[in-house]
PDB file of C-alpha atoms in Angstrom:
ATOM      1  CA  UNK A1227      50.524   5.215 102.067  1.00  0.00           C
ATOM      2  CA  UNK A1228      54.311   5.176 102.252  1.00  0.00           C
ATOM      3  CA  UNK A1229      55.290   7.497  99.395  1.00  0.00           C
ATOM      4  CA  UNK A1230      57.697  10.399  99.208  1.00  0.00           C
ATOM      5  CA  UNK A1231      56.801  14.094  99.271  1.00  0.00           C
ATOM      6  CA  UNK A1232      58.024  14.322  95.674  1.00  0.00           C
ATOM      7  CA  UNK A1233      55.593  11.587  94.616  1.00  0.00           C
ATOM      8  CA  UNK A1234      52.725  13.453  96.251  1.00  0.00           C
ATOM      9  CA  UNK A1235      53.755  16.604  94.405  1.00  0.00           C
ATOM     10  CA  UNK A1236      53.874  14.765  91.073  1.00  0.00           C
ATOM     11  CA  UNK A1237      50.447  13.236  91.729  1.00  0.00           C
ATOM     12  CA  UNK A1238      48.915  16.716  91.721  1.00  0.00           C
ATOM     13  CA  UNK A1239      50.946  18.057  88.796  1.00  0.00           C
ATOM     14  CA  UNK A1240      49.361  17.417  85.362  1.00  0.00           C
ATOM     15  CA  UNK A1241      51.762  15.817  82.902  1.00  0.00           C
ATOM     16  CA  UNK A1242      54.293  14.799  85.552  1.00  0.00           C
ATOM     17  CA  UNK A1243      56.123  11.478  85.481  1.00  0.00           C
ATOM     18  CA  UNK A1244      54.094   9.121  87.673  1.00  0.00           C
ATOM     19  CA  UNK A1245      52.059   5.989  87.001  1.00  0.00           C
ATOM     20  CA  UNK A1246      48.284   6.326  86.775  1.00  0.00           C
ATOM     21  CA  UNK A1247      47.843   3.713  89.505  1.00  0.00           C
ATOM     22  CA  UNK A1248      50.072   5.549  91.987  1.00  0.00           C
ATOM     23  CA  UNK A1249      48.531   8.899  91.082  1.00  0.00           C
ATOM     24  CA  UNK A1250      45.044   7.572  91.831  1.00  0.00           C
ATOM     25  CA  UNK A1251      46.125   5.945  95.114  1.00  0.00           C
ATOM     26  CA  UNK A1252      47.711   9.177  96.321  1.00  0.00           C
ATOM     27  CA  UNK A1253      44.687  11.250  95.366  1.00  0.00           C
ATOM     28  CA  UNK A1254      42.316   8.768  96.992  1.00  0.00           C
ATOM     29  CA  UNK A1255      44.288   8.934 100.246  1.00  0.00           C
ATOM     30  CA  UNK A1256      44.396  12.753 100.002  1.00  0.00           C
ATOM     31  CA  UNK A1257      40.603  12.852  99.848  1.00  0.00           C
ATOM     32  CA  UNK A1258      40.354  10.588 102.893  1.00  0.00           C
ATOM     33  CA  UNK A1259      42.664  12.822 104.939  1.00  0.00           C
ATOM     34  CA  UNK A1260      41.223  16.072 103.567  1.00  0.00           C
ATOM     35  CA  UNK A1261      44.544  17.105 102.005  1.00  0.00           C
ATOM     36  CA  UNK A1262      44.742  19.562  99.129  1.00  0.00           C
ATOM     37  CA  UNK A1263      47.774  21.263  97.556  1.00  0.00           C
ATOM     38  CA  UNK A1264      48.522  24.854  98.569  1.00  0.00           C
ATOM     39  CA  UNK A1265      48.808  26.786  95.316  1.00  0.00           C
ATOM     40  CA  UNK A1266      50.239  29.897  96.982  1.00  0.00           C
ATOM     41  CA  UNK A1267      52.959  27.917  98.738  1.00  0.00           C
ATOM     42  CA  UNK A1268      53.839  26.281  95.446  1.00  0.00           C
ATOM     43  CA  UNK A1269      54.125  29.696  93.792  1.00  0.00           C
ATOM     44  CA  UNK A1270      56.475  30.908  96.512  1.00  0.00           C
ATOM     45  CA  UNK A1271      58.638  27.811  96.161  1.00  0.00           C
ATOM     46  CA  UNK A1272      58.849  27.649  92.378  1.00  0.00           C
ATOM     47  CA  UNK A1273      58.357  31.368  91.634  1.00  0.00           C
ATOM     48  CA  UNK A1274      55.769  30.284  89.076  1.00  0.00           C
ATOM     49  CA  UNK A1275      52.029  30.940  89.190  1.00  0.00           C
ATOM     50  CA  UNK A1276      51.048  28.457  86.450  1.00  0.00           C
ATOM     51  CA  UNK A1277      48.675  31.161  85.210  1.00  0.00           C
ATOM     52  CA  UNK A1278      48.535  32.407  81.621  1.00  0.00           C
ATOM     53  CA  UNK A1279      47.014  35.799  80.883  1.00  0.00           C
ATOM     54  CA  UNK A1280      44.690  35.841  77.875  1.00  0.00           C
ATOM     55  CA  UNK A1281      44.134  39.280  76.357  1.00  0.00           C
ATOM     56  CA  UNK A1282      41.137  39.925  74.084  1.00  0.00           C
ATOM     57  CA  UNK A1283      39.436  43.088  72.879  1.00  0.00           C
ATOM     58  CA  UNK A1284      36.247  41.942  71.202  1.00  0.00           C
ATOM     59  CA  UNK A1285      34.100  38.835  71.280  1.00  0.00           C
ATOM     60  CA  UNK A1286      31.302  39.987  68.980  1.00  0.00           C
ATOM     61  CA  UNK A1287      32.555  37.509  66.415  1.00  0.00           C
ATOM     62  CA  UNK A1288      31.440  34.043  67.687  1.00  0.00           C
ATOM     63  CA  UNK A1289      34.734  32.611  66.463  1.00  0.00           C
ATOM     64  CA  UNK A1290      36.608  34.165  69.390  1.00  0.00           C
ATOM     65  CA  UNK A1291      34.649  32.604  72.293  1.00  0.00           C
ATOM     66  CA  UNK A1292      35.150  29.245  70.574  1.00  0.00           C
ATOM     67  CA  UNK A1293      38.892  29.871  70.262  1.00  0.00           C
ATOM     68  CA  UNK A1294      39.164  31.037  73.889  1.00  0.00           C
ATOM     69  CA  UNK A1295      37.285  27.985  75.161  1.00  0.00           C
ATOM     70  CA  UNK A1296      39.590  25.647  73.260  1.00  0.00           C
ATOM     71  CA  UNK A1297      42.687  27.552  74.433  1.00  0.00           C
ATOM     72  CA  UNK A1298      41.744  27.451  78.130  1.00  0.00           C
ATOM     73  CA  UNK A1299      41.081  23.726  77.855  1.00  0.00           C
ATOM     74  CA  UNK A1300      44.429  23.186  76.154  1.00  0.00           C
ATOM     75  CA  UNK A1301      46.225  25.106  78.896  1.00  0.00           C
ATOM     76  CA  UNK A1302      44.430  23.132  81.620  1.00  0.00           C
ATOM     77  CA  UNK A1303      45.664  19.880  80.114  1.00  0.00           C
ATOM     78  CA  UNK A1304      49.248  20.939  80.842  1.00  0.00           C
ATOM     79  CA  UNK A1305      48.467  22.224  84.334  1.00  0.00           C
ATOM     80  CA  UNK A1306      48.028  25.917  83.492  1.00  0.00           C
ATOM     81  CA  UNK A1307      45.094  28.144  84.442  1.00  0.00           C
ATOM     82  CA  UNK A1308      43.836  31.236  82.624  1.00  0.00           C
ATOM     83  CA  UNK A1309      43.244  34.850  83.597  1.00  0.00           C
ATOM     84  CA  UNK A1310      41.178  36.807  81.076  1.00  0.00           C
ATOM     85  CA  UNK A1311      41.796  40.485  80.286  1.00  0.00           C
ATOM     86  CA  UNK A1312      38.938  41.811  78.135  1.00  0.00           C
ATOM     87  CA  UNK A1313      40.026  45.220  76.855  1.00  0.00           C
ATOM     88  CA  UNK A1314      36.904  46.608  75.233  1.00  0.00           C
ATOM     89  CA  UNK A1315      36.780  49.655  72.949  1.00  0.00           C
ATOM     90  CA  UNK A1316      36.504  52.799  75.064  1.00  0.00           C
ATOM     91  CA  UNK A1317      38.291  51.294  78.051  1.00  0.00           C
ATOM     92  CA  UNK A1318      41.169  53.102  79.749  1.00  0.00           C
ATOM     93  CA  UNK A1319      43.997  51.472  77.817  1.00  0.00           C
ATOM     94  CA  UNK A1320      46.724  52.672  80.186  1.00  0.00           C
ATOM     95  CA  UNK A1321      45.002  51.124  83.199  1.00  0.00           C
ATOM     96  CA  UNK A1322      44.477  47.860  81.351  1.00  0.00           C
ATOM     97  CA  UNK A1323      48.120  47.696  80.297  1.00  0.00           C
ATOM     98  CA  UNK A1324      49.280  48.207  83.883  1.00  0.00           C
ATOM     99  CA  UNK A1325      46.878  45.483  85.009  1.00  0.00           C
ATOM    100  CA  UNK A1326      48.417  43.022  82.549  1.00  0.00           C
ATOM    101  CA  UNK A1327      51.912  43.924  83.755  1.00  0.00           C
ATOM    102  CA  UNK A1328      51.056  43.888  87.476  1.00  0.00           C
ATOM    103  CA  UNK A1329      49.466  40.433  87.607  1.00  0.00           C
ATOM    104  CA  UNK A1330      52.123  37.796  88.116  1.00  0.00           C
ATOM    105  CA  UNK A1331      51.293  35.560  85.167  1.00  0.00           C
ATOM    106  CA  UNK A1332      53.877  33.244  83.662  1.00  0.00           C
ATOM    107  CA  UNK A1333      52.924  33.976  80.065  1.00  0.00           C
ATOM    108  CA  UNK A1334      50.563  36.074  77.969  1.00  0.00           C
ATOM    109  CA  UNK A1335      48.499  35.063  74.945  1.00  0.00           C
ATOM    110  CA  UNK A1336      47.004  37.947  72.982  1.00  0.00           C
ATOM    111  CA  UNK A1337      43.997  37.080  70.807  1.00  0.00           C
ATOM    112  CA  UNK A1338      43.282  39.810  68.296  1.00  0.00           C
ATOM    113  CA  UNK A1339      43.251  42.677  70.852  1.00  0.00           C
ATOM    114  CA  UNK A1340      42.676  45.243  68.134  1.00  0.00           C
ATOM    115  CA  UNK A1341      42.482  48.209  70.534  1.00  0.00           C
ATOM    116  CA  UNK A1342      46.145  47.737  71.498  1.00  0.00           C
ATOM    117  CA  UNK A1343      48.994  48.892  69.292  1.00  0.00           C
ATOM    118  CA  UNK A1344      51.999  46.673  68.619  1.00  0.00           C
ATOM    119  CA  UNK A1345      54.132  48.804  70.969  1.00  0.00           C
ATOM    120  CA  UNK A1346      51.503  48.555  73.715  1.00  0.00           C
ATOM    121  CA  UNK A1347      51.483  44.787  73.386  1.00  0.00           C
ATOM    122  CA  UNK A1348      55.278  44.609  73.489  1.00  0.00           C
ATOM    123  CA  UNK A1349      55.336  46.684  76.699  1.00  0.00           C
ATOM    124  CA  UNK A1350      52.543  44.709  78.375  1.00  0.00           C
ATOM    125  CA  UNK A1351      54.181  41.340  77.655  1.00  0.00           C
ATOM    126  CA  UNK A1352      57.793  42.333  78.308  1.00  0.00           C
ATOM    127  CA  UNK A1353      59.723  39.959  80.543  1.00  0.00           C
ATOM    128  CA  UNK A1354      57.482  36.931  80.096  1.00  0.00           C
ATOM    129  CA  UNK A1355      56.623  34.464  77.380  1.00  0.00           C
ATOM    130  CA  UNK A1356      54.103  35.783  74.914  1.00  0.00           C
ATOM    131  CA  UNK A1357      52.233  34.578  71.852  1.00  0.00           C
ATOM    132  CA  UNK A1358      50.079  36.666  69.536  1.00  0.00           C
ATOM    133  CA  UNK A1359      47.209  34.504  68.280  1.00  0.00           C
ATOM    134  CA  UNK A1360      45.210  35.418  65.178  1.00  0.00           C
ATOM    135  CA  UNK A1361      46.961  38.750  64.753  1.00  0.00           C
ATOM    136  CA  UNK A1362      50.039  40.044  62.960  1.00  0.00           C
ATOM    137  CA  UNK A1363      52.525  42.281  64.752  1.00  0.00           C
ATOM    138  CA  UNK A1364      55.641  44.205  63.804  1.00  0.00           C
ATOM    139  CA  UNK A1365      57.247  43.507  67.175  1.00  0.00           C
ATOM    140  CA  UNK A1366      59.638  40.651  68.000  1.00  0.00           C
ATOM    141  CA  UNK A1367      56.926  38.285  69.204  1.00  0.00           C
ATOM    142  CA  UNK A1368      55.784  34.857  68.041  1.00  0.00           C
ATOM    143  CA  UNK A1369      52.565  35.083  66.035  1.00  0.00           C
ATOM    144  CA  UNK A1370      50.305  32.140  65.200  1.00  0.00           C
ATOM    145  CA  UNK A1371      47.515  32.430  62.631  1.00  0.00           C
ATOM    146  CA  UNK A1372      45.483  30.488  60.165  1.00  0.00           C
ATOM    147  CA  UNK A1373      47.009  30.645  56.679  1.00  0.00           C
ATOM    148  CA  UNK A1374      44.779  33.544  55.637  1.00  0.00           C
ATOM    149  CA  UNK A1375      46.123  33.800  52.105  1.00  0.00           C
ATOM    150  CA  UNK A1376      45.599  30.111  51.344  1.00  0.00           C
ATOM    151  CA  UNK A1377      42.071  30.271  52.741  1.00  0.00           C
ATOM    152  CA  UNK A1378      41.005  33.290  50.716  1.00  0.00           C
ATOM    153  CA  UNK A1379      42.525  31.902  47.539  1.00  0.00           C
ATOM    154  CA  UNK A1380      40.605  28.650  48.078  1.00  0.00           C
ATOM    155  CA  UNK A1381      37.329  30.606  48.309  1.00  0.00           C
ATOM    156  CA  UNK A1382      38.037  32.615  45.140  1.00  0.00           C
ATOM    157  CA  UNK A1383      39.109  29.469  43.275  1.00  0.00           C
ATOM    158  CA  UNK A1384      35.824  27.855  44.307  1.00  0.00           C
ATOM    159  CA  UNK A1385      33.816  30.788  42.934  1.00  0.00           C
ATOM    160  CA  UNK A1386      35.820  30.597  39.705  1.00  0.00           C
ATOM    161  CA  UNK A1387      35.176  26.863  39.351  1.00  0.00           C
ATOM    162  CA  UNK A1388      31.439  27.552  39.682  1.00  0.00           C
ATOM    163  CA  UNK A1389      31.590  30.067  36.822  1.00  0.00           C
ATOM    164  CA  UNK A1390      31.026  33.171  38.958  1.00  0.00           C
ATOM    165  CA  UNK A1391      32.582  36.255  37.393  1.00  0.00           C
ATOM    166  CA  UNK A1392      31.548  39.361  39.387  1.00  0.00           C
ATOM    167  CA  UNK A1393      32.686  38.927  42.973  1.00  0.00           C
ATOM    168  CA  UNK A1394      31.931  41.309  45.838  1.00  0.00           C
ATOM    169  CA  UNK A1395      33.810  41.573  49.119  1.00  0.00           C
ATOM    170  CA  UNK A1396      32.538  42.518  52.590  1.00  0.00           C
ATOM    171  CA  UNK A1397      35.409  43.316  54.955  1.00  0.00           C
ATOM    172  CA  UNK A1398      35.449  42.850  58.706  1.00  0.00           C
ATOM    173  CA  UNK A1399      38.160  44.453  60.826  1.00  0.00           C
ATOM    174  CA  UNK A1400      39.835  45.869  57.755  1.00  0.00           C
ATOM    175  CA  UNK A1401      42.530  47.867  59.577  1.00  0.00           C
ATOM    176  CA  UNK A1402      44.083  44.839  61.275  1.00  0.00           C
ATOM    177  CA  UNK A1403      46.946  42.800  59.859  1.00  0.00           C
ATOM    178  CA  UNK A1404      44.697  39.782  59.357  1.00  0.00           C
ATOM    179  CA  UNK A1405      42.003  41.910  57.727  1.00  0.00           C
ATOM    180  CA  UNK A1406      44.458  43.499  55.321  1.00  0.00           C
ATOM    181  CA  UNK A1407      45.971  40.108  54.475  1.00  0.00           C
ATOM    182  CA  UNK A1408      42.542  38.682  53.589  1.00  0.00           C
ATOM    183  CA  UNK A1409      41.683  41.672  51.403  1.00  0.00           C
ATOM    184  CA  UNK A1410      45.042  41.608  49.610  1.00  0.00           C
ATOM    185  CA  UNK A1411      44.783  37.878  48.962  1.00  0.00           C
ATOM    186  CA  UNK A1412      41.249  38.372  47.635  1.00  0.00           C
ATOM    187  CA  UNK A1413      41.944  41.118  45.103  1.00  0.00           C
ATOM    188  CA  UNK A1414      45.211  39.473  44.036  1.00  0.00           C
ATOM    189  CA  UNK A1415      43.555  36.152  43.279  1.00  0.00           C
ATOM    190  CA  UNK A1416      40.696  37.866  41.429  1.00  0.00           C
ATOM    191  CA  UNK A1417      43.246  39.571  39.171  1.00  0.00           C
ATOM    192  CA  UNK A1418      45.147  36.331  38.578  1.00  0.00           C
ATOM    193  CA  UNK A1419      41.959  34.558  37.468  1.00  0.00           C
ATOM    194  CA  UNK A1420      40.627  37.483  35.422  1.00  0.00           C
ATOM    195  CA  UNK A1421      37.557  37.942  37.620  1.00  0.00           C
ATOM    196  CA  UNK A1422      35.845  41.272  38.184  1.00  0.00           C
ATOM    197  CA  UNK A1423      35.622  42.985  41.576  1.00  0.00           C
ATOM    198  CA  UNK A1424      31.946  43.906  41.830  1.00  0.00           C
ATOM    199  CA  UNK A1425      32.497  46.123  44.856  1.00  0.00           C
ATOM    200  CA  UNK A1426      33.891  46.305  48.361  1.00  0.00           C
ATOM    201  CA  UNK A1427      31.975  47.200  51.520  1.00  0.00           C
ATOM    202  CA  UNK A1428      32.758  47.226  55.217  1.00  0.00           C
ATOM    203  CA  UNK A1429      32.351  49.038  58.515  1.00  0.00           C
ATOM    204  CA  UNK A1430      35.574  47.959  60.280  1.00  0.00           C
ATOM    205  CA  UNK A1431      33.481  45.573  62.341  1.00  0.00           C
ATOM    206  CA  UNK A1432      32.873  41.837  62.299  1.00  0.00           C
ATOM    207  CA  UNK A1433      29.249  41.445  63.328  1.00  0.00           C
ATOM    208  CA  UNK A1434      25.849  40.402  62.013  1.00  0.00           C
ATOM    209  CA  UNK A1435      24.640  44.015  61.468  1.00  0.00           C
ATOM    210  CA  UNK A1436      27.856  44.899  59.612  1.00  0.00           C
ATOM    211  CA  UNK A1437      27.332  41.944  57.296  1.00  0.00           C
ATOM    212  CA  UNK A1438      23.718  42.960  56.687  1.00  0.00           C
ATOM    213  CA  UNK A1439      24.693  46.526  55.768  1.00  0.00           C
ATOM    214  CA  UNK A1440      27.647  45.383  53.667  1.00  0.00           C
ATOM    215  CA  UNK A1441      25.466  43.126  51.544  1.00  0.00           C
ATOM    216  CA  UNK A1442      22.957  45.925  50.949  1.00  0.00           C
ATOM    217  CA  UNK A1443      25.801  48.219  49.864  1.00  0.00           C
ATOM    218  CA  UNK A1444      26.978  45.694  47.265  1.00  0.00           C
ATOM    219  CA  UNK A1445      23.619  44.981  45.658  1.00  0.00           C
ATOM    220  CA  UNK A1446      23.777  47.892  43.116  1.00  0.00           C
ATOM    221  CA  UNK A1447      26.970  46.363  41.684  1.00  0.00           C
ATOM    222  CA  UNK A1448      25.039  43.186  40.784  1.00  0.00           C
ATOM    223  CA  UNK A1449      27.596  40.648  42.044  1.00  0.00           C
ATOM    224  CA  UNK A1450      27.019  36.968  41.303  1.00  0.00           C
ATOM    225  CA  UNK A1451      29.077  35.972  44.346  1.00  0.00           C
ATOM    226  CA  UNK A1452      30.091  37.633  47.624  1.00  0.00           C
ATOM    227  CA  UNK A1453      32.938  36.715  49.929  1.00  0.00           C
ATOM    228  CA  UNK A1454      32.417  37.852  53.517  1.00  0.00           C
ATOM    229  CA  UNK A1455      35.607  38.129  55.599  1.00  0.00           C
ATOM    230  CA  UNK A1456      34.001  36.190  58.490  1.00  0.00           C
ATOM    231  CA  UNK A1457      31.061  33.846  58.936  1.00  0.00           C
ATOM    232  CA  UNK A1458      29.120  36.183  61.216  1.00  0.00           C
ATOM    233  CA  UNK A1459      29.286  38.811  58.464  1.00  0.00           C
ATOM    234  CA  UNK A1460      28.076  36.219  55.963  1.00  0.00           C
ATOM    235  CA  UNK A1461      25.087  35.269  58.122  1.00  0.00           C
ATOM    236  CA  UNK A1462      23.960  38.894  58.366  1.00  0.00           C
ATOM    237  CA  UNK A1463      24.618  39.423  54.685  1.00  0.00           C
ATOM    238  CA  UNK A1464      22.698  36.304  53.653  1.00  0.00           C
ATOM    239  CA  UNK A1465      19.619  37.392  55.583  1.00  0.00           C
ATOM    240  CA  UNK A1466      19.821  40.880  54.079  1.00  0.00           C
ATOM    241  CA  UNK A1467      20.078  39.534  50.529  1.00  0.00           C
ATOM    242  CA  UNK A1468      17.034  37.322  51.001  1.00  0.00           C
ATOM    243  CA  UNK A1469      14.831  39.692  52.984  1.00  0.00           C
ATOM    244  CA  UNK A1470      15.754  43.087  51.565  1.00  0.00           C
ATOM    245  CA  UNK A1471      16.656  42.156  48.010  1.00  0.00           C
ATOM    246  CA  UNK A1472      14.635  39.028  47.340  1.00  0.00           C
ATOM    247  CA  UNK A1473      17.884  37.365  46.297  1.00  0.00           C
ATOM    248  CA  UNK A1474      18.095  33.595  45.909  1.00  0.00           C
ATOM    249  CA  UNK A1475      21.199  31.972  47.384  1.00  0.00           C
ATOM    250  CA  UNK A1476      23.071  30.543  45.535  1.00  0.00           C
ATOM    251  CA  UNK A1477      21.027  30.801  42.315  1.00  0.00           C
ATOM    252  CA  UNK A1478      21.405  34.589  42.073  1.00  0.00           C
ATOM    253  CA  UNK A1479      24.371  35.185  44.379  1.00  0.00           C
ATOM    254  CA  UNK A1480      26.736  32.601  45.834  1.00  0.00           C
ATOM    255  CA  UNK A1481      27.865  33.388  49.389  1.00  0.00           C
ATOM    256  CA  UNK A1482      30.962  32.277  51.317  1.00  0.00           C
ATOM    257  CA  UNK A1483      32.480  33.171  54.670  1.00  0.00           C
ATOM    258  CA  UNK A1484      35.574  32.471  56.736  1.00  0.00           C
ATOM    259  CA  UNK A1485      35.996  30.678  60.138  1.00  0.00           C
ATOM    260  CA  UNK A1486      33.390  27.859  60.153  1.00  0.00           C
ATOM    261  CA  UNK A1487      31.555  28.801  63.333  1.00  0.00           C
ATOM    262  CA  UNK A1488      28.790  26.449  64.479  1.00  0.00           C
ATOM    263  CA  UNK A1489      25.993  28.572  62.975  1.00  0.00           C
ATOM    264  CA  UNK A1490      27.538  28.271  59.515  1.00  0.00           C
ATOM    265  CA  UNK A1491      26.333  24.666  59.345  1.00  0.00           C
ATOM    266  CA  UNK A1492      22.743  25.495  60.343  1.00  0.00           C
ATOM    267  CA  UNK A1493      20.381  24.385  57.546  1.00  0.00           C
ATOM    268  CA  UNK A1494      18.967  27.902  57.113  1.00  0.00           C
ATOM    269  CA  UNK A1495      22.464  29.102  56.121  1.00  0.00           C
ATOM    270  CA  UNK A1496      24.438  26.000  55.019  1.00  0.00           C
ATOM    271  CA  UNK A1497      27.362  28.379  54.511  1.00  0.00           C
ATOM    272  CA  UNK A1498      30.393  27.577  52.413  1.00  0.00           C
ATOM    273  CA  UNK A1499      33.401  28.747  54.407  1.00  0.00           C
ATOM    274  CA  UNK A1500      37.068  28.252  55.186  1.00  0.00           C
ATOM    275  CA  UNK A1501      37.461  26.374  58.451  1.00  0.00           C
ATOM    276  CA  UNK A1502      40.079  27.793  60.795  1.00  0.00           C
ATOM    277  CA  UNK A1503      42.219  24.997  62.338  1.00  0.00           C
ATOM    278  CA  UNK A1504      41.366  25.861  65.946  1.00  0.00           C
ATOM    279  CA  UNK A1505      42.849  22.760  67.538  1.00  0.00           C
ATOM    280  CA  UNK A1506      46.139  23.131  65.680  1.00  0.00           C
ATOM    281  CA  UNK A1507      46.295  26.833  66.546  1.00  0.00           C
ATOM    282  CA  UNK A1508      45.759  26.002  70.218  1.00  0.00           C
ATOM    283  CA  UNK A1509      48.235  23.114  70.210  1.00  0.00           C
ATOM    284  CA  UNK A1510      50.925  25.310  68.653  1.00  0.00           C
ATOM    285  CA  UNK A1511      50.239  28.090  71.164  1.00  0.00           C
ATOM    286  CA  UNK A1512      50.398  25.776  74.183  1.00  0.00           C
ATOM    287  CA  UNK A1513      53.606  24.207  72.860  1.00  0.00           C
ATOM    288  CA  UNK A1514      55.223  27.651  72.640  1.00  0.00           C
ATOM    289  CA  UNK A1515      54.097  28.534  76.158  1.00  0.00           C
ATOM    290  CA  UNK A1516      55.430  25.394  77.861  1.00  0.00           C
ATOM    291  CA  UNK A1517      58.635  25.067  75.812  1.00  0.00           C
ATOM    292  CA  UNK A1518      61.808  26.004  77.709  1.00  0.00           C
ATOM    293  CA  UNK A1519      63.568  29.210  76.733  1.00  0.00           C
ATOM    294  CA  UNK A1520      62.390  31.937  74.384  1.00  0.00           C
ATOM    295  CA  UNK A1521      61.123  31.556  70.809  1.00  0.00           C
ATOM    296  CA  UNK A1522      60.387  35.098  69.702  1.00  0.00           C
ATOM    297  CA  UNK A1523      59.941  36.722  66.340  1.00  0.00           C
ATOM    298  CA  UNK A1524      58.560  33.756  64.412  1.00  0.00           C
ATOM    299  CA  UNK A1525      55.323  33.704  62.410  1.00  0.00           C
ATOM    300  CA  UNK A1526      53.467  30.397  62.127  1.00  0.00           C
ATOM    301  CA  UNK A1527      50.729  30.066  59.491  1.00  0.00           C
ATOM    302  CA  UNK A1528      48.602  26.914  59.724  1.00  0.00           C
ATOM    303  CA  UNK A1529      46.365  25.888  56.803  1.00  0.00           C
ATOM    304  CA  UNK A1530      42.681  25.162  57.318  1.00  0.00           C
ATOM    305  CA  UNK A1531      40.064  23.485  55.113  1.00  0.00           C
ATOM    306  CA  UNK A1532      37.558  24.649  52.535  1.00  0.00           C
ATOM    307  CA  UNK A1533      34.084  23.494  53.587  1.00  0.00           C
ATOM    308  CA  UNK A1534      31.611  23.526  50.700  1.00  0.00           C
ATOM    309  CA  UNK A1535      27.927  23.842  51.535  1.00  0.00           C
ATOM    310  CA  UNK A1536      24.685  24.843  49.839  1.00  0.00           C
ATOM    311  CA  UNK A1537      25.297  28.626  49.898  1.00  0.00           C
ATOM    312  CA  UNK A1538      27.495  28.234  46.819  1.00  0.00           C
ATOM    313  CA  UNK A1539      26.463  24.940  45.223  1.00  0.00           C
ATOM    314  CA  UNK A1540      22.787  24.579  46.115  1.00  0.00           C
ATOM    315  CA  UNK A1541      23.500  21.291  47.848  1.00  0.00           C
ATOM    316  CA  UNK A1542      25.592  20.236  50.826  1.00  0.00           C
ATOM    317  CA  UNK A1543      28.950  18.615  50.194  1.00  0.00           C
ATOM    318  CA  UNK A1544      30.633  16.740  53.070  1.00  0.00           C
ATOM    319  CA  UNK A1545      33.506  18.762  54.491  1.00  0.00           C
ATOM    320  CA  UNK A1546      36.952  17.326  55.290  1.00  0.00           C
TER     321      UNK A1546
END
């Protein structure tokens, strides 16, 4: 069709400088002639794979599959593909670390990855761009999280505004940086408002069964509100309160979670929660990955939104 090799290359490169009309004409002609780009040849020429390694260690919390889906889509929009490393508890950590290092990915995004220490992560990501998403680290690496402190304070302030005075807390992954930040923000805000801590429970897990057991553990303390450190915990806890304790929600105990997963809005739960800003987290991560040069050692905290539903007020209130 009388175009240069460079134009053909740009036509198959997402985000490149080329008009939509010319891009479509080139791709139409490519289909007619059976042409397709050779990814391996491109890697050899540019010394780039256009692949980003995504490291996770647990997806029991439904928030993480949602975050991973959004992240992979965001990377695809800028012409990057994803390679998932799922390092589950009990796996051979040394082998997994070597696998991350040996694959020729251009960058690494670590999501949670609680089974890896900060030093392990630093070694596995050395020599390439890296972002730690939804986790704190002591190493010189960019970290991007929801503003955990602001979210927890918003939940406690909401309980206070409703007149709740004895607040219980069910922790998730309490030994992680994010888990510790949520707990610290919770007890600090309770003290500032003069509210009573009715008890703390947790099994260092963020799952439906852990939420169920945590709620049962708190019942002897007679809380009038419970904050669960994640929505999946809150769903398990809500069912336990109703079925095991005959508790009315929110008349007897108000319940709130954190994340705003899809199930939180189901009518049977109608869970008040703090919505994590997934799209902003992904956009910030992708920006860091594609930006030229290094941007290490910076922590980015992005605020979310308090979503008030019937589990605290008895009636649904439109969220932001």
